[in-house]
Structures are given as C-alpha cells and as structure tokens.
Amino acid sequence: GRGVLIDPPPYSSATLENEGIRPGTIVGIILTHCHADHDAGAFQKILTGLPVAVITTPTIYKSFIRKYAALSDLNESLLQHSHRYVPAIIGA
C-alpha cells in the first residue's frame, strides 16, 4: 500500500517506522499551513531523499520553502528539487 501524510508533526517518519510502516510507503504530504507542528515532519520527510510529493497551495508552498531554507541554511532551489510539488487549487 501507499499513504499520504496530512500536516505531519515533527518525527512523524520515525513514529511510522516504529509502527512498522516503511518510509517508502509515504508517497505524498498534504500541507494546510506552515506552523511547525504541522510542517516540520514534511521537512524531515523531504530530507530523506525518498520520492515524495508535497501537495499544497502555491502561497503555502512558497512560505514552506522560504521558512525551511532560512532555518536550515539550505538553498531554496535545493529544497525545491528534493521533492515533487503538486499545486492544490482551492475550489477546483
């Protein structure tokens, strides 16, 4: 099976692994807003290098990339190339 995380909190990948869910099972992450308790797990997940899609609105995506580039001292372009971005269009 495959799964999608919604607003994953910090250490959610480790929690899933402890429950026997392999990291490659998660193929997508839906972000509803950029608060650490909702997006830190997404940042940790994209750093694993496993293929994952980040699904969110363009505004939230830009904020997410800016925030974690600043916090990690990683280049925004590098972060953007660490996953696949899927724009979520509200009302579509």
GROMACS .gro file of N, CA and C in nm:
model
  276
    1GLY      N    1   0.080  -0.119   0.000
    1GLY     CA    2   0.000   0.000   0.000
    1GLY      C    3   0.085   0.125   0.000
    2ARG      N    4   0.021   0.232  -0.025
    2ARG     CA    5   0.084   0.365  -0.025
    2ARG      C    6   0.003   0.457   0.065
    3GLY      N    7   0.069   0.562   0.115
    3GLY     CA    8   0.000   0.652   0.204
    3GLY      C    9   0.038   0.797   0.182
    4VAL      N   10  -0.044   0.884   0.238
    4VAL     CA   11  -0.023   1.028   0.233
    4VAL      C   12  -0.031   1.081   0.376
    5LEU      N   13   0.064   1.165   0.413
    5LEU     CA   14   0.060   1.231   0.544
    5LEU      C   15  -0.009   1.366   0.528
    6ILE      N   16  -0.088   1.403   0.626
    6ILE     CA   17  -0.152   1.534   0.628
    6ILE      C   18  -0.096   1.610   0.747
    7ASP      N   19  -0.032   1.725   0.718
    7ASP     CA   20   0.027   1.810   0.823
    7ASP      C   21   0.110   1.728   0.921
    8PRO      N   22   0.213   1.660   0.872
    8PRO     CA   23   0.289   1.572   0.962
    8PRO      C   24   0.369   1.649   1.067
    9PRO      N   25   0.352   1.611   1.194
    9PRO     CA   26   0.427   1.677   1.301
    9PRO      C   27   0.573   1.631   1.301
   10PRO      N   28   0.656   1.697   1.382
   10PRO     CA   29   0.795   1.654   1.391
   10PRO      C   30   0.805   1.506   1.428
   11TYR      N   31   0.902   1.440   1.370
   11TYR     CA   32   0.933   1.299   1.398
   11TYR      C   33   0.825   1.202   1.355
   12SER      N   34   0.734   1.245   1.268
   12SER     CA   35   0.628   1.154   1.223
   12SER      C   36   0.686   1.035   1.145
   13SER      N   37   0.792   1.058   1.069
   13SER     CA   38   0.852   0.946   0.994
   13SER      C   39   0.907   0.841   1.090
   14ALA      N   40   0.971   0.885   1.197
   14ALA     CA   41   1.024   0.790   1.297
   14ALA      C   42   0.911   0.715   1.366
   15THR      N   43   0.804   0.787   1.396
   15THR     CA   44   0.688   0.723   1.459
   15THR      C   45   0.630   0.615   1.369
   16LEU      N   46   0.616   0.646   1.239
   16LEU     CA   47   0.563   0.547   1.146
   16LEU      C   48   0.655   0.426   1.137
   17GLU      N   49   0.786   0.449   1.131
   17GLU     CA   50   0.881   0.338   1.126
   17GLU      C   51   0.870   0.251   1.250
   18ASN      N   52   0.855   0.313   1.366
   18ASN     CA   53   0.839   0.237   1.491
   18ASN      C   54   0.714   0.150   1.489
   19GLU      N   55   0.615   0.190   1.409
   19GLU     CA   56   0.491   0.114   1.395
   19GLU      C   57   0.499   0.013   1.280
   20GLY      N   58   0.616   0.003   1.217
   20GLY     CA   59   0.635  -0.094   1.110
   20GLY      C   60   0.598  -0.044   0.972
   21ILE      N   61   0.578   0.086   0.957
   21ILE     CA   62   0.544   0.143   0.827
   21ILE      C   63   0.672   0.195   0.764
   22ARG      N   64   0.711   0.136   0.653
   22ARG     CA   65   0.836   0.173   0.587
   22ARG      C   66   0.827   0.314   0.527
   23PRO      N   67   0.939   0.389   0.527
   23PRO     CA   68   0.939   0.526   0.475
   23PRO      C   69   0.893   0.538   0.330
   24GLY      N   70   0.926   0.440   0.246
   24GLY     CA   71   0.888   0.445   0.106
   24GLY      C   72   0.739   0.430   0.082
   25THR      N   73   0.666   0.392   0.186
   25THR     CA   74   0.521   0.377   0.175
   25THR      C   75   0.453   0.513   0.159
   26ILE      N   76   0.513   0.616   0.217
   26ILE     CA   77   0.455   0.750   0.212
   26ILE      C   78   0.497   0.816   0.081
   27VAL      N   79   0.399   0.844  -0.004
   27VAL     CA   80   0.429   0.900  -0.137
   27VAL      C   81   0.383   1.045  -0.151
   28GLY      N   82   0.313   1.097  -0.050
   28GLY     CA   83   0.265   1.233  -0.058
   28GLY      C   84   0.247   1.296   0.078
   29ILE      N   85   0.254   1.428   0.080
   29ILE     CA   86   0.232   1.506   0.202
   29ILE      C   87   0.140   1.622   0.166
   30ILE      N   88   0.032   1.637   0.240
   30ILE     CA   89  -0.059   1.750   0.222
   30ILE      C   90  -0.030   1.849   0.334
   31LEU      N   91   0.000   1.973   0.297
   31LEU     CA   92   0.022   2.080   0.396
   31LEU      C   93  -0.094   2.177   0.391
   32THR      N   94  -0.154   2.204   0.508
   32THR     CA   95  -0.264   2.300   0.513
   32THR      C   96  -0.218   2.438   0.558
   33HIS      N   97  -0.107   2.444   0.632
   33HIS     CA   98  -0.049   2.571   0.673
   33HIS      C   99   0.090   2.548   0.730
   34CYS      N  100   0.163   2.657   0.749
   34CYS     CA  101   0.304   2.648   0.789
   34CYS      C  102   0.326   2.682   0.936
   35HIS      N  103   0.283   2.595   1.022
   35HIS     CA  104   0.319   2.601   1.163
   35HIS      C  105   0.403   2.476   1.188
   36ALA      N  106   0.504   2.488   1.273
   36ALA     CA  107   0.598   2.377   1.293
   36ALA      C  108   0.530   2.247   1.333
   37ASP      N  109   0.422   2.255   1.409
   37ASP     CA  110   0.354   2.132   1.449
   37ASP      C  111   0.277   2.069   1.333
   38HIS      N  112   0.272   2.136   1.219
   38HIS     CA  113   0.204   2.083   1.101
   38HIS      C  114   0.296   2.062   0.982
   39ASP      N  115   0.416   2.120   0.982
   39ASP     CA  116   0.501   2.106   0.863
   39ASP      C  117   0.642   2.055   0.891
   40ALA      N  118   0.683   2.047   1.017
   40ALA     CA  119   0.819   2.001   1.046
   40ALA      C  120   0.841   1.858   0.999
   41GLY      N  121   0.739   1.775   1.010
   41GLY     CA  122   0.751   1.638   0.961
   41GLY      C  123   0.766   1.632   0.810
   42ALA      N  124   0.706   1.728   0.740
   42ALA     CA  125   0.721   1.733   0.595
   42ALA      C  126   0.865   1.767   0.559
   43PHE      N  127   0.924   1.861   0.630
   43PHE     CA  128   1.063   1.898   0.604
   43PHE      C  129   1.154   1.778   0.630
   44GLN      N  130   1.132   1.709   0.741
   44GLN     CA  131   1.213   1.591   0.772
   44GLN      C  132   1.197   1.484   0.665
   45LYS      N  133   1.077   1.467   0.616
   45LYS     CA  134   1.050   1.364   0.514
   45LYS      C  135   1.120   1.396   0.382
   46ILE      N  136   1.117   1.521   0.338
   46ILE     CA  137   1.179   1.551   0.209
   46ILE      C  138   1.331   1.541   0.217
   47LEU      N  139   1.386   1.553   0.337
   47LEU     CA  140   1.530   1.539   0.352
   47LEU      C  141   1.577   1.395   0.342
   48THR      N  142   1.486   1.299   0.349
   48THR     CA  143   1.527   1.157   0.342
   48THR      C  144   1.573   1.117   0.203
   49GLY      N  145   1.535   1.195   0.102
   49GLY     CA  146   1.574   1.162  -0.035
   49GLY      C  147   1.482   1.065  -0.104
   50LEU      N  148   1.382   1.012  -0.033
   50LEU     CA  149   1.285   0.923  -0.096
   50LEU      C  150   1.185   1.006  -0.175
   51PRO      N  151   1.136   0.954  -0.287
   51PRO     CA  152   1.041   1.031  -0.367
   51PRO      C  153   0.912   1.060  -0.290
   52VAL      N  154   0.875   1.185  -0.289
   52VAL     CA  155   0.752   1.226  -0.221
   52VAL      C  156   0.698   1.351  -0.290
   53ALA      N  157   0.566   1.362  -0.295
   53ALA     CA  158   0.500   1.480  -0.350
   53ALA      C  159   0.452   1.567  -0.234
   54VAL      N  160   0.475   1.697  -0.245
   54VAL     CA  161   0.422   1.792  -0.147
   54VAL      C  162   0.303   1.860  -0.213
   55ILE      N  163   0.187   1.843  -0.152
   55ILE     CA  164   0.062   1.893  -0.209
   55ILE      C  165   0.011   2.007  -0.120
   56THR      N  166   0.003   2.126  -0.177
   56THR     CA  167  -0.043   2.242  -0.102
   56THR      C  168  -0.069   2.357  -0.198
   57THR      N  169  -0.119   2.467  -0.147
   57THR     CA  170  -0.143   2.584  -0.232
   57THR      C  171  -0.010   2.651  -0.265
   58PRO      N  172  -0.006   2.729  -0.373
   58PRO     CA  173   0.118   2.799  -0.407
   58PRO      C  174   0.168   2.891  -0.295
   59THR      N  175   0.078   2.959  -0.226
   59THR     CA  176   0.118   3.050  -0.118
   59THR      C  177   0.182   2.974  -0.002
   60ILE      N  178   0.119   2.865   0.040
   60ILE     CA  179   0.174   2.785   0.149
   60ILE      C  180   0.307   2.722   0.108
   61TYR      N  181   0.316   2.676  -0.017
   61TYR     CA  182   0.440   2.615  -0.065
   61TYR      C  183   0.556   2.715  -0.060
   62LYS      N  184   0.533   2.836  -0.108
   62LYS     CA  185   0.639   2.938  -0.106
   62LYS      C  186   0.683   2.968   0.037
   63SER      N  187   0.587   2.977   0.128
   63SER     CA  188   0.620   3.001   0.269
   63SER      C  189   0.700   2.885   0.328
   64PHE      N  190   0.659   2.764   0.297
   64PHE     CA  191   0.728   2.644   0.346
   64PHE      C  192   0.874   2.642   0.300
   65ILE      N  193   0.896   2.667   0.172
   65ILE     CA  194   1.033   2.666   0.117
   65ILE      C  195   1.117   2.777   0.179
   66ARG      N  196   1.062   2.898   0.185
   66ARG     CA  197   1.136   3.011   0.245
   66ARG      C  198   1.171   2.983   0.391
   67LYS      N  199   1.074   2.933   0.465
   67LYS     CA  200   1.093   2.907   0.608
   67LYS      C  201   1.205   2.806   0.631
   68TYR      N  202   1.198   2.692   0.562
   68TYR     CA  203   1.297   2.587   0.590
   68TYR      C  204   1.431   2.613   0.525
   69ALA      N  205   1.436   2.694   0.421
   69ALA     CA  206   1.565   2.737   0.366
   69ALA      C  207   1.635   2.825   0.470
   70ALA      N  208   1.561   2.916   0.531
   70ALA     CA  209   1.618   3.005   0.632
   70ALA      C  210   1.661   2.928   0.757
   71LEU      N  211   1.576   2.836   0.803
   71LEU     CA  212   1.607   2.762   0.926
   71LEU      C  213   1.722   2.663   0.908
   72SER      N  214   1.736   2.607   0.789
   72SER     CA  215   1.836   2.503   0.767
   72SER      C  216   1.962   2.554   0.699
   73ASP      N  217   1.958   2.676   0.652
   73ASP     CA  218   2.068   2.734   0.574
   73ASP      C  219   2.091   2.657   0.443
   74LEU      N  220   1.986   2.591   0.394
   74LEU     CA  221   1.991   2.525   0.264
   74LEU      C  222   1.936   2.620   0.158
   75ASN      N  223   1.984   2.606   0.038
   75ASN     CA  224   1.939   2.688  -0.074
   75ASN      C  225   1.794   2.653  -0.108
   76GLU      N  226   1.712   2.755  -0.136
   76GLU     CA  227   1.571   2.731  -0.173
   76GLU      C  228   1.561   2.639  -0.293
   77SER      N  229   1.647   2.658  -0.391
   77SER     CA  230   1.644   2.575  -0.512
   77SER      C  231   1.672   2.429  -0.478
   78LEU      N  232   1.767   2.405  -0.389
   78LEU     CA  233   1.798   2.269  -0.347
   78LEU      C  234   1.676   2.204  -0.283
   79LEU      N  235   1.610   2.278  -0.195
   79LEU     CA  236   1.490   2.225  -0.129
   79LEU      C  237   1.380   2.194  -0.231
   80GLN      N  238   1.363   2.283  -0.328
   80GLN     CA  239   1.258   2.262  -0.428
   80GLN      C  240   1.285   2.139  -0.514
   81HIS      N  241   1.410   2.101  -0.528
   81HIS     CA  242   1.444   1.984  -0.610
   81HIS      C  243   1.450   1.855  -0.529
   82SER      N  244   1.416   1.862  -0.401
   82SER     CA  245   1.422   1.743  -0.316
   82SER      C  246   1.290   1.666  -0.313
   83HIS      N  247   1.192   1.712  -0.387
   83HIS     CA  248   1.059   1.651  -0.387
   83HIS      C  249   0.984   1.700  -0.511
   84ARG      N  250   0.863   1.651  -0.527
   84ARG     CA  251   0.777   1.697  -0.637
   84ARG      C  252   0.666   1.782  -0.576
   85TYR      N  253   0.649   1.903  -0.628
   85TYR     CA  254   0.543   1.991  -0.581
   85TYR      C  255   0.418   1.973  -0.666
   86VAL      N  256   0.305   1.953  -0.600
   86VAL     CA  257   0.175   1.940  -0.668
   86VAL      C  258   0.086   2.052  -0.616
   87PRO      N  259   0.057   2.152  -0.699
   87PRO     CA  260  -0.027   2.263  -0.653
   87PRO      C  261  -0.169   2.218  -0.620
   88ALA      N  262  -0.218   2.260  -0.506
   88ALA     CA  263  -0.357   2.236  -0.468
   88ALA      C  264  -0.434   2.364  -0.499
   89ILE      N  265  -0.537   2.351  -0.576
   89ILE     CA  266  -0.619   2.466  -0.613
   89ILE      C  267  -0.750   2.458  -0.534
   90ILE      N  268  -0.771   2.556  -0.448
   90ILE     CA  269  -0.891   2.558  -0.364
   90ILE      C  270  -1.014   2.580  -0.454
   91GLY      N  271  -1.114   2.498  -0.432
   91GLY     CA  272  -1.240   2.512  -0.504
   91GLY      C  273  -1.240   2.447  -0.642
   92ALA      N  274  -1.131   2.381  -0.679
   92ALA     CA  275  -1.125   2.317  -0.812
   92ALA      C  276  -1.183   2.178  -0.808
   0.00000   0.00000   0.00000
